[in-house]
CSV table of C-alpha atoms and ligand atoms in Angstrom, one decimal:
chain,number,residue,atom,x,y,z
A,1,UNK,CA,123.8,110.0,94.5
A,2,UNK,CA,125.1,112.5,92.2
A,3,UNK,CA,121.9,114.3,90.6
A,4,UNK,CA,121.2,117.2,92.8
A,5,UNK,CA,117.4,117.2,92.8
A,6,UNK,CA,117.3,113.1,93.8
A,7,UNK,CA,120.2,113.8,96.5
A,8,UNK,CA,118.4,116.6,97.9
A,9,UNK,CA,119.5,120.0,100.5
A,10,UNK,CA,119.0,121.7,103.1
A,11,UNK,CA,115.2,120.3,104.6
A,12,UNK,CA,115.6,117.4,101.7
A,13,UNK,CA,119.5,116.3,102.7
A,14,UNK,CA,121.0,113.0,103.6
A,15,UNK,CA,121.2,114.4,107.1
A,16,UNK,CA,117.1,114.7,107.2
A,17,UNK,CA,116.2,111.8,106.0
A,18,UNK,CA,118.8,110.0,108.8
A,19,UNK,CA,116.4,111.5,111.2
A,20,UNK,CA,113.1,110.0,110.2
A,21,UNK,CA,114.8,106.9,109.8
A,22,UNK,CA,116.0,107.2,113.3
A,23,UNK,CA,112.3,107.8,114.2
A,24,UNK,CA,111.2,104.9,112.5
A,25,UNK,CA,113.4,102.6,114.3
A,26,UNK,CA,112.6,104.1,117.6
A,27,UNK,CA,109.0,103.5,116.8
A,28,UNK,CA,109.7,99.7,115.9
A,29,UNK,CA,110.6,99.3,112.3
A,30,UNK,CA,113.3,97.0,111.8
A,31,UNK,CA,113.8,95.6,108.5
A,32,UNK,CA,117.1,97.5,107.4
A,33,UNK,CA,116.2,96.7,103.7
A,34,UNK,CA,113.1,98.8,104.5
A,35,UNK,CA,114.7,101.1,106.6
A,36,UNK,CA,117.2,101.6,103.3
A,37,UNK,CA,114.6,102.3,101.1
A,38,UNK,CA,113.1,104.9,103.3
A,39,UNK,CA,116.5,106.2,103.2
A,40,UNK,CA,116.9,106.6,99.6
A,41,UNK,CA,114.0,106.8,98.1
A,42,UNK,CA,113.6,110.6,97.3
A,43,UNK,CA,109.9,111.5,98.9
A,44,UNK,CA,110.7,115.0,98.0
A,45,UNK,CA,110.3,114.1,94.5
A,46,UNK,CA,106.8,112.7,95.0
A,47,UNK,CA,105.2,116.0,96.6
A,48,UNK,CA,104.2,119.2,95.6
A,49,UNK,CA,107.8,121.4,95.6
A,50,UNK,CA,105.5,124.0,97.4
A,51,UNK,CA,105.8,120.6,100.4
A,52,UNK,CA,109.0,119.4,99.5
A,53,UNK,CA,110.6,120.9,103.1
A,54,UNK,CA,108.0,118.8,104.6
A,55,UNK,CA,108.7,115.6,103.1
A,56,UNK,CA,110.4,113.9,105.1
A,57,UNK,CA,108.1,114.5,108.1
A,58,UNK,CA,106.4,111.7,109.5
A,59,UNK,CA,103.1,113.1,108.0
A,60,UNK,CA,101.0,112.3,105.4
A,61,UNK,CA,100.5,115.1,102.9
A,62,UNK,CA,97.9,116.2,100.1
A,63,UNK,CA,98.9,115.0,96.2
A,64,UNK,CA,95.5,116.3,95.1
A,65,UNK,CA,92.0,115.0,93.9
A,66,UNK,CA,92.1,114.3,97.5
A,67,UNK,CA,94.2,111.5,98.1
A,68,UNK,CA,97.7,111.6,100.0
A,69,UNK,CA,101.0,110.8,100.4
A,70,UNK,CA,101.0,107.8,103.3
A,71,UNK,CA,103.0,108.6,106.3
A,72,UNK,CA,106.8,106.8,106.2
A,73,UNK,CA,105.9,104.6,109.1
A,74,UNK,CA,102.7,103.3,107.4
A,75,UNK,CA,104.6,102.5,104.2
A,76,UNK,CA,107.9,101.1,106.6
A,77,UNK,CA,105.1,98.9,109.0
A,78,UNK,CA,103.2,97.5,105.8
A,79,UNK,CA,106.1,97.0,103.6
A,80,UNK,CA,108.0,95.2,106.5
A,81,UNK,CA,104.7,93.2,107.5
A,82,UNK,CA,104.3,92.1,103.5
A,83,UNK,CA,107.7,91.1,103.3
A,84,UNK,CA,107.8,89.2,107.0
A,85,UNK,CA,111.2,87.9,105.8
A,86,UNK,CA,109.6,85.8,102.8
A,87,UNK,CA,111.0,86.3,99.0
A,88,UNK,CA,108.2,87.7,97.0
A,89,UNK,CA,107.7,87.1,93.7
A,90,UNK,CA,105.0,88.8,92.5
A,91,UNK,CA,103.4,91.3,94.1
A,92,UNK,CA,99.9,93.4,93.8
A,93,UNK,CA,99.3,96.7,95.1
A,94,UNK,CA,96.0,98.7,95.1
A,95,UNK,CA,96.0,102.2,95.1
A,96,UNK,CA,99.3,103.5,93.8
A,97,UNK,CA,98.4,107.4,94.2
A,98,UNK,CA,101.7,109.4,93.5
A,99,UNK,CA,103.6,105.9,93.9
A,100,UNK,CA,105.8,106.1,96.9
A,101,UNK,CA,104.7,103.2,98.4
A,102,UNK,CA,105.4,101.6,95.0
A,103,UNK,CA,108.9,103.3,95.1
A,104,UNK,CA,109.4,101.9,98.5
A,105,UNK,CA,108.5,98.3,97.4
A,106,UNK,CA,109.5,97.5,94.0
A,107,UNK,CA,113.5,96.9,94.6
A,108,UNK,CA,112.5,94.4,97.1
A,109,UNK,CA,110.5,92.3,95.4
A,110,UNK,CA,110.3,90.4,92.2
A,111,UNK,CA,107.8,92.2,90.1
A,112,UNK,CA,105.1,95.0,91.4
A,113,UNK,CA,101.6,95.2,89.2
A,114,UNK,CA,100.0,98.5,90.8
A,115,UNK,CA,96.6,99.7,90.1
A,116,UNK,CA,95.2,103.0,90.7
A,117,UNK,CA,91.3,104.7,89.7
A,118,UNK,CA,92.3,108.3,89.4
A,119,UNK,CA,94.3,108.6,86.2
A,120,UNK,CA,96.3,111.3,86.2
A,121,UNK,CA,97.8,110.4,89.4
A,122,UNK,CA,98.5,107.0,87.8
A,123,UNK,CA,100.1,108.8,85.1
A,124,UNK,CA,102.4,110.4,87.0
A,125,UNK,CA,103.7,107.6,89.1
A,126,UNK,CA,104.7,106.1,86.1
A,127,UNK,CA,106.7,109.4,85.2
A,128,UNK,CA,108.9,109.2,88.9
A,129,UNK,CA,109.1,105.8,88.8
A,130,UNK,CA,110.7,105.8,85.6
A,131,UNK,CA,113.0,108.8,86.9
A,132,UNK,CA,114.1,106.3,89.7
A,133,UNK,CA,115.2,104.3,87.1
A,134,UNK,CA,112.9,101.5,89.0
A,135,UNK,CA,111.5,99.2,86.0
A,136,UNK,CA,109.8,96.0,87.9
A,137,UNK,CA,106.5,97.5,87.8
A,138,UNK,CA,103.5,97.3,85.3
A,139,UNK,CA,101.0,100.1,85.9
A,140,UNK,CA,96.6,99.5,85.3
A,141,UNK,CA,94.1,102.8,85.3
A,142,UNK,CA,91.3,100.7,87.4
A,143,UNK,CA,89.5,99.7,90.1
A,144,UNK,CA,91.4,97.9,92.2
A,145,UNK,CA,88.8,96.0,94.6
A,146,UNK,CA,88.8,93.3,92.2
A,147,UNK,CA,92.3,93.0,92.1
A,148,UNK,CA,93.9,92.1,88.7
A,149,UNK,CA,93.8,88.6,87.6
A,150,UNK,CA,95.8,88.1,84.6
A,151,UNK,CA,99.1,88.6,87.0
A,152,UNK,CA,97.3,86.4,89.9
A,153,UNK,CA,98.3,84.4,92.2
A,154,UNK,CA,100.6,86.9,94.3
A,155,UNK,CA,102.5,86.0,96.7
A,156,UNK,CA,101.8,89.1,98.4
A,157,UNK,CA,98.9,92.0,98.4
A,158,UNK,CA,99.0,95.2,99.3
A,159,UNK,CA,96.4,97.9,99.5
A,160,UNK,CA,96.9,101.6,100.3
A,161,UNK,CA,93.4,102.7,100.4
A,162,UNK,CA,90.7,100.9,103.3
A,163,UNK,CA,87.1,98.8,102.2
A,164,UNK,CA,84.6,98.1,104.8
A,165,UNK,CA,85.2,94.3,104.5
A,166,UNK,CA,88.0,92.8,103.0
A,167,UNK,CA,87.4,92.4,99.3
A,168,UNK,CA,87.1,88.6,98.6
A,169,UNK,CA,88.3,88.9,95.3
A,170,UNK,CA,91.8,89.6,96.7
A,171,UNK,CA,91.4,86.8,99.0
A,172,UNK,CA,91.2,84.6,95.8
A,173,UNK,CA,94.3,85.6,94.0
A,174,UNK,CA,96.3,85.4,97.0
A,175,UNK,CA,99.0,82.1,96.2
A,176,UNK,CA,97.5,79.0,98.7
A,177,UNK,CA,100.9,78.4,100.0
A,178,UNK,CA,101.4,81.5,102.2
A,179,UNK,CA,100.5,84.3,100.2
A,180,UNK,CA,99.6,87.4,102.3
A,181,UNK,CA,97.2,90.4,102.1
A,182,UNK,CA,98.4,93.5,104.1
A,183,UNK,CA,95.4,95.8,104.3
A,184,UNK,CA,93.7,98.5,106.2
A,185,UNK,CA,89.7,97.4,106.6
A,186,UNK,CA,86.8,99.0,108.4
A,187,UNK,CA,84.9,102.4,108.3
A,188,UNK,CA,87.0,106.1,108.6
A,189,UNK,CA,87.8,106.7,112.0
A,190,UNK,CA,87.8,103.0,113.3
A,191,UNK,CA,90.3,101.1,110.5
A,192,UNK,CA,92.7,98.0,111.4
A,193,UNK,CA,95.3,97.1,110.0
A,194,UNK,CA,95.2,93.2,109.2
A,195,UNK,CA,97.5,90.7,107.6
A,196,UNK,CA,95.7,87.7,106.0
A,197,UNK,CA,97.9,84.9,105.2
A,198,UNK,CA,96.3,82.1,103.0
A,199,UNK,CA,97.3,78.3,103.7
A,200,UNK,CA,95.0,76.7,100.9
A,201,UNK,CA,91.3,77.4,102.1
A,202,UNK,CA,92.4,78.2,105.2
A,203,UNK,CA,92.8,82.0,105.5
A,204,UNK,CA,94.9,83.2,109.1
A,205,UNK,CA,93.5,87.0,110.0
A,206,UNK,CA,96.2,89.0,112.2
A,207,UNK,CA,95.6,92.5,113.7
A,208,UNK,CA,98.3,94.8,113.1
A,209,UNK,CA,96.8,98.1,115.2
A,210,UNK,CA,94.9,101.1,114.1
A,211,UNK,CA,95.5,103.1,111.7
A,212,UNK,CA,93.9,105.8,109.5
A,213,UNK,CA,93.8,105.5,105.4
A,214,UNK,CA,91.7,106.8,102.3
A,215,UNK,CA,88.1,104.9,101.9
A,216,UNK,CA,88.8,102.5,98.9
A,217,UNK,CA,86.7,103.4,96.4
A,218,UNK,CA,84.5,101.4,93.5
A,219,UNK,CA,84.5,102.1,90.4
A,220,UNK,CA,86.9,104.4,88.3
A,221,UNK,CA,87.2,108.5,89.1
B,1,SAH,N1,100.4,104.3,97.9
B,1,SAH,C1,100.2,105.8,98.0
B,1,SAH,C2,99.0,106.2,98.8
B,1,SAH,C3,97.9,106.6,98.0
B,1,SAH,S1,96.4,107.0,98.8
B,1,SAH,C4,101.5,106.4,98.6
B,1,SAH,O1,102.5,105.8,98.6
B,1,SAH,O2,101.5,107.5,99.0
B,1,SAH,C5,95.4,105.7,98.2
B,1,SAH,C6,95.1,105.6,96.8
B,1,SAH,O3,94.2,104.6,96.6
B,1,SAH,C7,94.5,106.9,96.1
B,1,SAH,O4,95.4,107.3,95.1
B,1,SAH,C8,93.2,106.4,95.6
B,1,SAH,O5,92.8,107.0,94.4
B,1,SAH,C9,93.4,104.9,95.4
B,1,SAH,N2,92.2,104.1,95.4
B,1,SAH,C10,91.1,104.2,96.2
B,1,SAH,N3,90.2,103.3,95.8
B,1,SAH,C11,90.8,102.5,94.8
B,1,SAH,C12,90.3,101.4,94.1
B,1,SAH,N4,89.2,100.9,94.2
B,1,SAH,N5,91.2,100.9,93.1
B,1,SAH,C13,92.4,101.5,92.9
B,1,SAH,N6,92.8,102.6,93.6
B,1,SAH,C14,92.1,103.1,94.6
């Protein structure tokens, strides 16, 4: 990497980043494409510079109208979970916020549709991600809980933000021959993570653990 800002010094460097990967394979991630992405992507960049020595801390941090950055061992565990050694196509993601997640994704998958209900946070996404150079995504300003059709059936889902109940119109635009839902469900302070896989009608539900995300929200902000 030879542009200074995406390379990164001091609490930004190569040698940083090597350390939260490290973490992240002690606590179990093992994809190395993942693992690579969390590497190189530049989280820095997606942070206030007032946080950039804190980015690549296994924290999740404030990107304002109250939503955060997800913690790099969220985004490694779902991204890895998605993926679960299959070839995706076509993916869906709800919630894009400042579009890490989407930064973390996108290279290793066909295509990446990403919806988000605050705008301007949408807006920006679309400025780093461009930055990145990273083109295999098309970008949609609403709510997400209906997923988005026109693109449907995905291969894979993935949602960044947690519902009370899985949203059924998800479950319908998931491809019948495997496709997969990766999605934190149930009320703040008591969400799971679960991994739906569709086989036709036939929809298998697996529990990932606990874990602690943004209340999806209806309607746009
Ligand atoms: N993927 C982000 C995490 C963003 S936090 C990352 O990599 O850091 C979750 C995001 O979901 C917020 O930006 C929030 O505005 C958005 N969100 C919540 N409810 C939504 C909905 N119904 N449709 C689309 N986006 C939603």
């Amino acid at each position: 990497m030879s542009d200074p800002r995406l390379a990164g010094i001091g609490m930004t460097s190569a040698r940083t980043r090597e350390r939260l990967v490290q973490r992240l394979r002690e606590q179990g991630i093992k994809d190395e494409a993942v693992l690579d992405r969390i590497r190189n992507v530049p989280r820095h960049l997606f942070v206030d510079e007032a946080l950039a020595s804190r980015a690549y801390e296994d924290t999740a941090l404030p990107i304002g109208f109250g939503q955060t950055i997800s913690q790099p061992y969220v985004v490694a565990r779902m991204t890895e979970a998605l993926l679960g050694g299959a070839q995706l196509h076509n993916v869906l993601e709800i919630g894009t916020g400042c579009g890490y997640q989407t930064a973390v994704l996108a290279p290793l998958v066909g295509k990446v549709s990403t919806v988000e209900r605050v705008k301007p946070l949408l807006e920006r996404a679309k400025l780093r991600l461009k930055e990145l150079g990273i083109r295999n995504v098309r970008f949609r300003y609403a709510d997400g809980t209906v997923g988005w059709k026109a693109h449907a059936p995905y291969d894979g889902i993935i949602a960044a933000a947690a519902p009370h109940a899985v949203p059924p119109g998800l479950l319908a635009q998931l491809a019948p021959n495997g496709g997969r839902l990766v999605i934190p469900v149930g009320p703040e302070g008591a969400q799971e993570l679960l991994r739906i896989t569709r086989r036709d009608e036939h929809y298998v539900r697996e529990r990932l653990g606990g874990v602690a995300f943004v209340p999806l929200l209806g309607g746009l902000a």
